[in-house]
Amino acid sequence: MNKSELKPAVVFEQFAKINQIPRPSKREEKMIEYLKSWGESHGLDTKVDETGNVIIRKPATKGMENRKTVILQSHMDMVCDKLVDYEIDFDNDPIKTYIDGEWLTAEGTTLGADDGIGCAMELALLASEDIEHGPIECVFTRDEETGLTGAEGMKAGFMTGDYLINLDSEDEGEIFVSCAGGRNTTAKFTFQREAAPAGSFFMRAQLKGLVGGHSGDDINKQRANAIKLLGRFLFAEMQKYEGIRLAQFNSGKMHNAIPRDGMFVIAVPNAVKENIKADWNIFASDVEEEFHVTDTQMVWTMESTDAEPVIEQQVARRFIYAIQAVDNGIYAICQDPELNGMVETSSNIASIATSECEINIVSSQRSNVMSNLDNMCATIGACFTLAGAEVKHSDGYPAWKMRAHSELQKIVKDSYVRLFGKEPVMRGIHAGLECGLFSERYPNLDMVSFGPTLRFVHTPEERLLIPTVQMVWDHLLDVLKNIPQK
């Protein structure tokens, strides 16, 4: 298969154009201008709100004018992550894609199908002249990936439709009808740097090659977290040897991704440097065995490095103890029979950055039950507070509760059965969707979320299963054709 054979062509053509436009989260100005110019050039009612969200309205096709209005919604930003050695300027360079069997992926970076493929479907529909549909509103929100701030900033009345289809899901054949709420907890350790003890030997250790993934949708897949592994090694070594001093600890990039790589720099007494190298190799072997199913490409390195000032001993010690102790992963499973087996509450330690006088930690908590979200945030916060850090919690975003007797759910389900001869899975998702915020501003809005199959989102291994794009496109068009009258 080559790119000219990708189906549906109208969708993949739009996706290729989108991937020429830089759109990192919080820096979507070029994408906003592209969408605005695109809508206006096609003679469609196009507006940009004060937050930067874009809406493009298209009238109904002939004979469909009395149907209820459908909102199609995607987010325009993308997580920009890359392989350590890959060179790219995400603010200016395009995403380079290639076909790998039945999958579309990118060269060394995230693909941007989350949620560029949803945006592409909307633009393909807006550009069409032969697709039956009632009135539609295509909404493109900004900055979904770093806190849903586009949806948060959207004022009531910007959208006016009766139904909303969110095109930001990652498993074809699954229709999402609820999502988790989320909040970030940050912790900051402050310190003074000082000279390492005389006779110290400096070592730089790096771990890379982990699978990582989305901290909501992939938290139940038992993948390794680079921060927890590096912290675990340092904690164990501090129990064995006196005089280990920490100079740097850096890992992770995005608040909503499981960290895939990380590094630390330590100063150790000359007498134990060989012991620590041996322990590192033994630890690597043990961990590779623990994660022999999920993370098979781990790369461990440890080498000598230049001397530098170190972190105050007690601060570093409390920091490492906190990383060892803090909860990470699944905390609770949903009790509702309809959501059987779904993760209810979780936490992910997402990033650590060391500067001249601070260690800054970002973690992400999620839950479908808001009281348990509060509890999870308090648990994480208490651990870091006890270690002496300054702790803050973000405002976060609400959960989207499953709607009883939903008209749209029935339309979408019946359409899927009619097209594919089997029932879709109707379920909740542990990741956050903008539907949670929409449900607050538009309490009467009937919503679902679906999309083609994506894997390894938020990582350079992100990939899109090509045949499922056609399936979702066919499903979407059939749903639009069967929207009821007002």
mmCIF file of N, CA and C in Angstrom, residues 24-29 31-33 47-55 76-77 139-144 146-156 158 434 437-438 441-442:
data_model
loop_
_atom_site.group_PDB
_atom_site.id
_atom_site.type_symbol
_atom_site.label_atom_id
_atom_site.label_comp_id
_atom_site.label_asym_id
_atom_site.label_seq_id
_atom_site.Cartn_x
_atom_site.Cartn_y
_atom_site.Cartn_z
ATOM 1 N N PRO A 24 1.613 22.289 18.245
ATOM 2 C CA PRO A 24 1.834 21.835 19.619
ATOM 3 C C PRO A 24 0.796 22.433 20.564
ATOM 4 N N SER A 25 0.488 21.712 21.616
ATOM 5 C CA SER A 25 -0.445 22.234 22.608
ATOM 6 C C SER A 25 0.042 23.592 23.109
ATOM 7 N N LYS A 26 -0.905 24.523 23.219
ATOM 8 C CA LYS A 26 -0.700 25.906 23.653
ATOM 9 C C LYS A 26 -0.043 26.781 22.584
ATOM 10 N N ARG A 27 0.338 26.171 21.448
ATOM 11 C CA ARG A 27 0.937 26.957 20.368
ATOM 12 C C ARG A 27 0.258 26.575 19.044
ATOM 13 N N GLU A 28 -1.065 26.708 19.057
ATOM 14 C CA GLU A 28 -1.866 26.263 17.907
ATOM 15 C C GLU A 28 -2.215 27.389 16.952
ATOM 16 N N GLU A 29 -1.528 28.543 17.058
ATOM 17 C CA GLU A 29 -1.937 29.708 16.276
ATOM 18 C C GLU A 29 -1.972 29.436 14.773
ATOM 19 N N MET A 31 -2.565 26.608 13.293
ATOM 20 C CA MET A 31 -3.714 25.749 12.989
ATOM 21 C C MET A 31 -5.010 26.542 13.066
ATOM 22 N N ILE A 32 -5.102 27.432 14.036
ATOM 23 C CA ILE A 32 -6.309 28.269 14.150
ATOM 24 C C ILE A 32 -6.483 29.107 12.892
ATOM 25 N N GLU A 33 -5.400 29.718 12.432
ATOM 26 C CA GLU A 33 -5.474 30.550 11.227
ATOM 27 C C GLU A 33 -5.810 29.697 10.001
ATOM 28 N N LYS A 47 -16.263 30.988 12.869
ATOM 29 C CA LYS A 47 -16.000 31.893 13.993
ATOM 30 C C LYS A 47 -14.887 31.327 14.865
ATOM 31 N N VAL A 48 -14.129 32.228 15.470
ATOM 32 C CA VAL A 48 -13.097 31.873 16.443
ATOM 33 C C VAL A 48 -13.434 32.592 17.740
ATOM 34 N N ASP A 49 -13.543 31.845 18.833
ATOM 35 C CA ASP A 49 -13.874 32.507 20.105
ATOM 36 C C ASP A 49 -12.615 33.080 20.746
ATOM 37 N N GLU A 50 -12.785 33.754 21.868
ATOM 38 C CA GLU A 50 -11.662 34.446 22.504
ATOM 39 C C GLU A 50 -10.598 33.487 23.025
ATOM 40 N N THR A 51 -10.955 32.211 23.204
ATOM 41 C CA THR A 51 -9.986 31.215 23.658
ATOM 42 C C THR A 51 -9.170 30.662 22.510
ATOM 43 N N GLY A 52 -9.719 30.708 21.294
ATOM 44 C CA GLY A 52 -9.040 30.152 20.127
ATOM 45 C C GLY A 52 -9.717 28.929 19.555
ATOM 46 N N ASN A 53 -10.878 28.552 20.104
ATOM 47 C CA ASN A 53 -11.660 27.466 19.510
ATOM 48 C C ASN A 53 -12.284 27.948 18.207
ATOM 49 N N VAL A 54 -12.395 27.038 17.246
ATOM 50 C CA VAL A 54 -12.947 27.381 15.932
ATOM 51 C C VAL A 54 -14.222 26.580 15.701
ATOM 52 N N ILE A 55 -15.256 27.254 15.171
ATOM 53 C CA ILE A 55 -16.477 26.564 14.769
ATOM 54 C C ILE A 55 -16.776 26.916 13.317
ATOM 55 N N MET A 76 -7.583 20.358 18.059
ATOM 56 C CA MET A 76 -6.619 20.661 16.996
ATOM 57 C C MET A 76 -5.168 20.454 17.425
ATOM 58 N N ASP A 77 -4.875 20.425 18.715
ATOM 59 C CA ASP A 77 -3.484 20.317 19.166
ATOM 60 C C ASP A 77 -3.035 18.869 19.210
ATOM 61 N N VAL A 139 -16.587 21.680 15.292
ATOM 62 C CA VAL A 139 -15.887 22.422 16.342
ATOM 63 C C VAL A 139 -14.483 21.843 16.502
ATOM 64 N N PHE A 140 -13.497 22.747 16.556
ATOM 65 C CA PHE A 140 -12.096 22.384 16.726
ATOM 66 C C PHE A 140 -11.582 23.116 17.961
ATOM 67 N N THR A 141 -11.361 22.389 19.028
ATOM 68 C CA THR A 141 -10.908 23.013 20.270
ATOM 69 C C THR A 141 -9.384 23.016 20.340
ATOM 70 N N ARG A 142 -8.860 23.975 21.067
ATOM 71 C CA ARG A 142 -7.412 24.067 21.222
ATOM 72 C C ARG A 142 -6.982 23.523 22.583
ATOM 73 N N ASP A 143 -5.734 23.178 22.710
ATOM 74 C CA ASP A 143 -5.075 22.847 23.972
ATOM 75 C C ASP A 143 -5.831 21.813 24.800
ATOM 76 N N GLU A 144 -6.249 20.736 24.145
ATOM 77 C CA GLU A 144 -6.893 19.658 24.891
ATOM 78 C C GLU A 144 -5.878 18.877 25.708
ATOM 79 N N THR A 146 -3.066 19.512 27.290
ATOM 80 C CA THR A 146 -2.396 19.998 28.492
ATOM 81 C C THR A 146 -3.373 20.629 29.489
ATOM 82 N N GLY A 147 -4.589 20.100 29.532
ATOM 83 C CA GLY A 147 -5.531 20.577 30.527
ATOM 84 C C GLY A 147 -6.916 20.912 30.019
ATOM 85 N N LEU A 148 -7.216 20.598 28.751
ATOM 86 C CA LEU A 148 -8.533 20.872 28.165
ATOM 87 C C LEU A 148 -8.907 22.340 28.278
ATOM 88 N N THR A 149 -7.925 23.231 28.131
ATOM 89 C CA THR A 149 -8.203 24.643 28.377
ATOM 90 C C THR A 149 -9.036 25.279 27.275
ATOM 91 N N GLY A 150 -9.018 24.694 26.066
ATOM 92 C CA GLY A 150 -9.901 25.202 25.023
ATOM 93 C C GLY A 150 -11.353 24.982 25.381
ATOM 94 N N ALA A 151 -11.690 23.761 25.767
ATOM 95 C CA ALA A 151 -13.062 23.467 26.192
ATOM 96 C C ALA A 151 -13.412 24.228 27.468
ATOM 97 N N GLU A 152 -12.444 24.371 28.365
ATOM 98 C CA GLU A 152 -12.677 25.108 29.611
ATOM 99 C C GLU A 152 -13.031 26.567 29.327
ATOM 100 N N GLY A 153 -12.382 27.141 28.319
ATOM 101 C CA GLY A 153 -12.617 28.550 28.012
ATOM 102 C C GLY A 153 -13.799 28.806 27.108
ATOM 103 N N MET A 154 -14.415 27.757 26.583
ATOM 104 C CA MET A 154 -15.558 27.934 25.694
ATOM 105 C C MET A 154 -16.780 28.389 26.487
ATOM 106 N N LYS A 155 -17.418 29.439 26.040
ATOM 107 C CA LYS A 155 -18.599 29.959 26.726
ATOM 108 C C LYS A 155 -19.863 29.286 26.200
ATOM 109 N N ALA A 156 -20.848 29.202 27.078
ATOM 110 C CA ALA A 156 -22.144 28.649 26.686
ATOM 111 C C ALA A 156 -22.693 29.451 25.517
ATOM 112 N N PHE A 158 -21.673 29.037 22.312
ATOM 113 C CA PHE A 158 -20.774 28.936 21.153
ATOM 114 C C PHE A 158 -21.248 27.818 20.226
ATOM 115 N N GLU A 434 -13.255 16.020 26.457
ATOM 116 C CA GLU A 434 -13.844 17.351 26.610
ATOM 117 C C GLU A 434 -15.336 17.288 26.881
ATOM 118 N N LEU A 437 -16.465 18.647 30.281
ATOM 119 C CA LEU A 437 -16.665 20.097 30.386
ATOM 120 C C LEU A 437 -17.904 20.541 29.629
ATOM 121 N N PHE A 438 -18.146 19.947 28.462
ATOM 122 C CA PHE A 438 -19.353 20.310 27.710
ATOM 123 C C PHE A 438 -20.614 19.988 28.506
ATOM 124 N N ARG A 441 -21.536 22.951 30.694
ATOM 125 C CA ARG A 441 -22.035 24.155 30.007
ATOM 126 C C ARG A 441 -23.317 23.883 29.227
ATOM 127 N N TYR A 442 -23.463 22.641 28.769
ATOM 128 C CA TYR A 442 -24.603 22.264 27.933
ATOM 129 C C TYR A 442 -25.252 21.018 28.539
#
